[in-house]
């Protein structure tokens, strides 16, 4: 199993709800994507990211399928346009 976690700092936190909805809508649409969860930060500290994506995928191959899947690719412009910083980690368990 692979865990794929991404955190974004946004230009305008008002975009967070749409990003959350669009990313969570990927659940059940992409083969190998076991779980997807998106959280919006409430603390709003200087160190905080605004949005976090937590996902579980069957394998490294499933992560590659997820990243290239048209449903995922369609969300990328929204997120890239809203984000000023992105941090990601992928690891196997």
Short mmCIF file of N, CA and C in Angstrom, two decimals:
data_model
loop_
_atom_site.label_atom_id
_atom_site.label_comp_id
_atom_site.label_asym_id
_atom_site.label_seq_id
_atom_site.Cartn_x
_atom_site.Cartn_y
_atom_site.Cartn_z
N UNK A 1 0.84 -1.19 0.00
CA UNK A 1 0.00 0.00 0.00
C UNK A 1 0.88 1.24 0.00
N UNK A 2 0.39 2.28 -0.68
CA UNK A 2 1.08 3.57 -0.74
C UNK A 2 0.18 4.62 -0.10
N UNK A 3 0.79 5.46 0.70
CA UNK A 3 0.08 6.62 1.23
C UNK A 3 0.63 7.85 0.51
N UNK A 4 -0.28 8.66 0.01
CA UNK A 4 0.04 9.87 -0.76
C UNK A 4 -0.58 11.04 -0.02
N UNK A 5 0.29 11.93 0.49
CA UNK A 5 -0.16 13.06 1.29
C UNK A 5 0.38 14.34 0.67
N UNK A 6 -0.52 15.30 0.47
CA UNK A 6 -0.15 16.58 -0.13
C UNK A 6 -0.73 17.70 0.72
N UNK A 7 0.07 18.75 0.94
CA UNK A 7 -0.39 19.93 1.67
C UNK A 7 -0.18 21.16 0.80
N UNK A 8 -1.17 22.04 0.82
CA UNK A 8 -1.08 23.27 0.05
C UNK A 8 -1.32 24.49 0.93
N UNK A 9 -0.59 25.54 0.65
CA UNK A 9 -0.86 26.87 1.18
C UNK A 9 -1.53 27.62 0.04
N UNK A 10 -2.67 28.25 0.30
CA UNK A 10 -3.45 28.89 -0.75
C UNK A 10 -3.30 30.40 -0.74
N UNK A 11 -3.45 31.00 -1.93
CA UNK A 11 -3.49 32.46 -2.04
C UNK A 11 -4.70 33.00 -1.28
N UNK A 12 -5.84 32.32 -1.47
CA UNK A 12 -7.10 32.73 -0.86
C UNK A 12 -7.77 31.50 -0.27
N UNK A 13 -7.88 31.47 1.04
CA UNK A 13 -8.44 30.29 1.70
C UNK A 13 -9.89 30.03 1.29
N UNK A 14 -10.54 31.00 0.68
CA UNK A 14 -11.91 30.82 0.21
C UNK A 14 -11.99 29.72 -0.85
N UNK A 15 -10.87 29.39 -1.49
CA UNK A 15 -10.84 28.33 -2.50
C UNK A 15 -10.80 26.93 -1.89
N UNK A 16 -10.56 26.84 -0.60
CA UNK A 16 -10.36 25.54 0.05
C UNK A 16 -11.56 24.60 -0.08
N UNK A 17 -12.76 25.12 0.08
CA UNK A 17 -13.95 24.26 0.03
C UNK A 17 -14.14 23.63 -1.35
N UNK A 18 -13.92 24.41 -2.41
CA UNK A 18 -14.06 23.85 -3.76
C UNK A 18 -12.98 22.80 -4.03
N UNK A 19 -11.76 23.07 -3.59
CA UNK A 19 -10.67 22.10 -3.76
C UNK A 19 -11.02 20.80 -3.03
N UNK A 20 -11.49 20.93 -1.81
CA UNK A 20 -11.89 19.75 -1.02
C UNK A 20 -12.96 18.95 -1.76
N UNK A 21 -13.99 19.62 -2.22
CA UNK A 21 -15.10 18.93 -2.89
C UNK A 21 -14.63 18.23 -4.17
N UNK A 22 -13.83 18.92 -4.96
CA UNK A 22 -13.38 18.35 -6.23
C UNK A 22 -12.45 17.15 -6.01
N UNK A 23 -11.56 17.25 -5.03
CA UNK A 23 -10.65 16.13 -4.77
C UNK A 23 -11.40 14.95 -4.16
N UNK A 24 -12.28 15.19 -3.21
CA UNK A 24 -13.01 14.08 -2.59
C UNK A 24 -13.95 13.41 -3.59
N UNK A 25 -14.36 14.13 -4.62
CA UNK A 25 -15.21 13.54 -5.65
C UNK A 25 -14.48 12.49 -6.48
N UNK A 26 -13.17 12.41 -6.35
CA UNK A 26 -12.38 11.40 -7.07
C UNK A 26 -12.58 10.01 -6.46
N UNK A 27 -13.03 9.94 -5.23
CA UNK A 27 -13.26 8.66 -4.57
C UNK A 27 -14.22 7.78 -5.37
N UNK A 28 -13.82 6.54 -5.59
CA UNK A 28 -14.64 5.60 -6.34
C UNK A 28 -14.54 5.71 -7.85
N UNK A 29 -13.76 6.66 -8.33
CA UNK A 29 -13.65 6.88 -9.78
C UNK A 29 -12.32 6.42 -10.38
N UNK A 30 -11.33 6.17 -9.53
CA UNK A 30 -9.99 5.85 -10.02
C UNK A 30 -9.57 4.48 -9.50
N UNK A 31 -9.27 3.56 -10.41
CA UNK A 31 -8.85 2.22 -9.98
C UNK A 31 -7.61 2.29 -9.08
N UNK A 32 -7.64 1.52 -8.00
CA UNK A 32 -6.50 1.45 -7.10
C UNK A 32 -6.50 2.49 -6.00
N UNK A 33 -7.39 3.48 -6.09
CA UNK A 33 -7.53 4.50 -5.04
C UNK A 33 -8.47 3.94 -3.97
N UNK A 34 -7.88 3.60 -2.83
CA UNK A 34 -8.63 2.95 -1.75
C UNK A 34 -9.37 3.98 -0.91
N UNK A 35 -8.70 5.07 -0.58
CA UNK A 35 -9.27 6.08 0.32
C UNK A 35 -8.76 7.45 -0.08
N UNK A 36 -9.63 8.44 0.01
CA UNK A 36 -9.21 9.82 -0.20
C UNK A 36 -9.95 10.69 0.80
N UNK A 37 -9.20 11.56 1.43
CA UNK A 37 -9.74 12.44 2.47
C UNK A 37 -9.06 13.79 2.32
N UNK A 38 -9.82 14.86 2.41
CA UNK A 38 -9.26 16.20 2.31
C UNK A 38 -9.69 17.00 3.52
N UNK A 39 -8.74 17.65 4.17
CA UNK A 39 -9.02 18.46 5.34
C UNK A 39 -8.66 19.91 5.12
N UNK A 40 -9.41 20.79 5.76
CA UNK A 40 -9.14 22.23 5.71
C UNK A 40 -8.70 22.66 7.10
N UNK A 41 -7.56 23.32 7.16
CA UNK A 41 -6.98 23.76 8.43
C UNK A 41 -7.87 24.78 9.12
N UNK A 42 -8.02 24.63 10.43
CA UNK A 42 -8.80 25.59 11.21
C UNK A 42 -7.92 26.47 12.09
N UNK A 43 -6.67 26.07 12.32
CA UNK A 43 -5.80 26.81 13.23
C UNK A 43 -5.30 28.12 12.61
N UNK A 44 -5.00 28.06 11.33
CA UNK A 44 -4.53 29.23 10.57
C UNK A 44 -3.29 29.86 11.16
N UNK A 45 -2.36 29.04 11.64
CA UNK A 45 -1.09 29.57 12.13
C UNK A 45 -0.18 29.86 10.94
N UNK A 46 0.86 30.58 11.17
CA UNK A 46 1.82 30.91 10.11
C UNK A 46 2.42 29.65 9.50
N UNK A 47 2.61 28.61 10.28
CA UNK A 47 3.21 27.37 9.81
C UNK A 47 2.21 26.42 9.15
N UNK A 48 0.93 26.68 9.31
CA UNK A 48 -0.10 25.76 8.81
C UNK A 48 -0.22 25.79 7.30
N UNK A 49 -0.47 24.60 6.74
CA UNK A 49 -0.97 24.51 5.37
C UNK A 49 -2.47 24.79 5.45
N UNK A 50 -3.07 25.17 4.35
CA UNK A 50 -4.51 25.46 4.34
C UNK A 50 -5.34 24.22 4.04
N UNK A 51 -4.82 23.34 3.19
CA UNK A 51 -5.54 22.14 2.76
C UNK A 51 -4.57 20.97 2.77
N UNK A 52 -5.06 19.80 3.20
CA UNK A 52 -4.26 18.58 3.15
C UNK A 52 -5.07 17.48 2.47
N UNK A 53 -4.40 16.73 1.62
CA UNK A 53 -4.97 15.55 0.97
C UNK A 53 -4.29 14.33 1.57
N UNK A 54 -5.10 13.39 2.04
CA UNK A 54 -4.58 12.10 2.53
C UNK A 54 -5.23 11.03 1.68
N UNK A 55 -4.41 10.20 1.06
CA UNK A 55 -4.98 9.12 0.24
C UNK A 55 -4.18 7.84 0.42
N UNK A 56 -4.89 6.74 0.21
CA UNK A 56 -4.29 5.40 0.25
C UNK A 56 -4.54 4.75 -1.10
N UNK A 57 -3.47 4.19 -1.65
CA UNK A 57 -3.56 3.52 -2.94
C UNK A 57 -2.98 2.12 -2.82
N UNK A 58 -3.41 1.24 -3.70
CA UNK A 58 -3.00 -0.16 -3.62
C UNK A 58 -1.50 -0.37 -3.78
N UNK A 59 -0.84 0.46 -4.62
CA UNK A 59 0.56 0.23 -4.95
C UNK A 59 1.16 1.46 -5.61
N UNK A 60 2.45 1.40 -5.88
CA UNK A 60 3.10 2.48 -6.63
C UNK A 60 2.48 2.61 -8.02
N UNK A 61 2.15 1.49 -8.61
CA UNK A 61 1.51 1.51 -9.93
C UNK A 61 0.15 2.20 -9.87
N UNK A 62 -0.59 1.95 -8.80
CA UNK A 62 -1.88 2.60 -8.63
C UNK A 62 -1.72 4.11 -8.45
N UNK A 63 -0.64 4.54 -7.79
CA UNK A 63 -0.35 5.97 -7.66
C UNK A 63 -0.11 6.59 -9.03
N UNK A 64 0.64 5.89 -9.87
CA UNK A 64 0.90 6.39 -11.23
C UNK A 64 -0.40 6.49 -12.03
N UNK A 65 -1.28 5.50 -11.88
CA UNK A 65 -2.59 5.53 -12.55
C UNK A 65 -3.40 6.72 -12.05
N UNK A 66 -3.42 6.93 -10.75
CA UNK A 66 -4.13 8.05 -10.13
C UNK A 66 -3.64 9.38 -10.69
N UNK A 67 -2.32 9.55 -10.73
CA UNK A 67 -1.76 10.83 -11.15
C UNK A 67 -2.05 11.14 -12.62
N UNK A 68 -2.17 10.10 -13.45
CA UNK A 68 -2.43 10.30 -14.88
C UNK A 68 -3.91 10.22 -15.24
N UNK A 69 -4.75 9.84 -14.30
CA UNK A 69 -6.17 9.63 -14.60
C UNK A 69 -6.84 10.96 -15.00
N UNK A 70 -7.66 10.96 -16.04
CA UNK A 70 -8.30 12.21 -16.50
C UNK A 70 -9.10 12.95 -15.43
N UNK A 71 -9.75 12.22 -14.52
CA UNK A 71 -10.52 12.88 -13.46
C UNK A 71 -9.59 13.66 -12.52
N UNK A 72 -8.41 13.09 -12.24
CA UNK A 72 -7.43 13.78 -11.40
C UNK A 72 -6.80 14.94 -12.14
N UNK A 73 -6.42 14.70 -13.37
CA UNK A 73 -5.79 15.73 -14.20
C UNK A 73 -6.71 16.95 -14.34
N UNK A 74 -8.01 16.72 -14.38
CA UNK A 74 -8.97 17.81 -14.52
C UNK A 74 -9.01 18.75 -13.31
N UNK A 75 -8.59 18.26 -12.15
CA UNK A 75 -8.60 19.07 -10.92
C UNK A 75 -7.31 19.89 -10.78
N UNK A 76 -6.26 19.46 -11.45
CA UNK A 76 -4.95 20.09 -11.28
C UNK A 76 -4.96 21.60 -11.56
N UNK A 77 -5.57 22.09 -12.63
CA UNK A 77 -5.54 23.54 -12.86
C UNK A 77 -6.17 24.35 -11.72
N UNK A 78 -7.24 23.86 -11.14
CA UNK A 78 -7.86 24.54 -10.01
C UNK A 78 -6.89 24.66 -8.85
N UNK A 79 -6.26 23.54 -8.50
CA UNK A 79 -5.36 23.51 -7.35
C UNK A 79 -4.10 24.33 -7.63
N UNK A 80 -3.51 24.16 -8.79
CA UNK A 80 -2.30 24.92 -9.12
C UNK A 80 -2.57 26.42 -9.14
N UNK A 81 -3.74 26.79 -9.64
CA UNK A 81 -4.08 28.20 -9.69
C UNK A 81 -4.30 28.82 -8.32
N UNK A 82 -4.74 28.01 -7.37
CA UNK A 82 -5.05 28.51 -6.03
C UNK A 82 -3.85 28.45 -5.08
N UNK A 83 -2.90 27.56 -5.35
CA UNK A 83 -1.81 27.30 -4.39
C UNK A 83 -0.61 28.22 -4.60
N UNK A 84 -0.01 28.58 -3.47
CA UNK A 84 1.26 29.30 -3.53
C UNK A 84 2.42 28.41 -3.08
N UNK A 85 2.08 27.29 -2.43
CA UNK A 85 3.10 26.33 -2.00
C UNK A 85 2.47 24.96 -1.92
N UNK A 86 3.30 23.94 -2.20
CA UNK A 86 2.84 22.54 -2.18
C UNK A 86 3.94 21.69 -1.57
N UNK A 87 3.55 20.79 -0.68
CA UNK A 87 4.47 19.81 -0.09
C UNK A 87 3.83 18.45 -0.25
N UNK A 88 4.62 17.46 -0.63
CA UNK A 88 4.07 16.13 -0.85
C UNK A 88 4.99 15.07 -0.26
N UNK A 89 4.39 13.97 0.19
CA UNK A 89 5.15 12.80 0.59
C UNK A 89 4.38 11.57 0.13
N UNK A 90 5.11 10.60 -0.40
CA UNK A 90 4.57 9.31 -0.79
C UNK A 90 5.42 8.24 -0.12
N UNK A 91 4.76 7.29 0.54
CA UNK A 91 5.52 6.22 1.18
C UNK A 91 4.73 4.93 1.18
N UNK A 92 5.46 3.84 1.29
CA UNK A 92 4.85 2.52 1.30
C UNK A 92 4.71 2.02 2.73
N UNK A 93 3.62 1.26 2.97
CA UNK A 93 3.43 0.63 4.28
C UNK A 93 3.16 -0.85 4.08
#
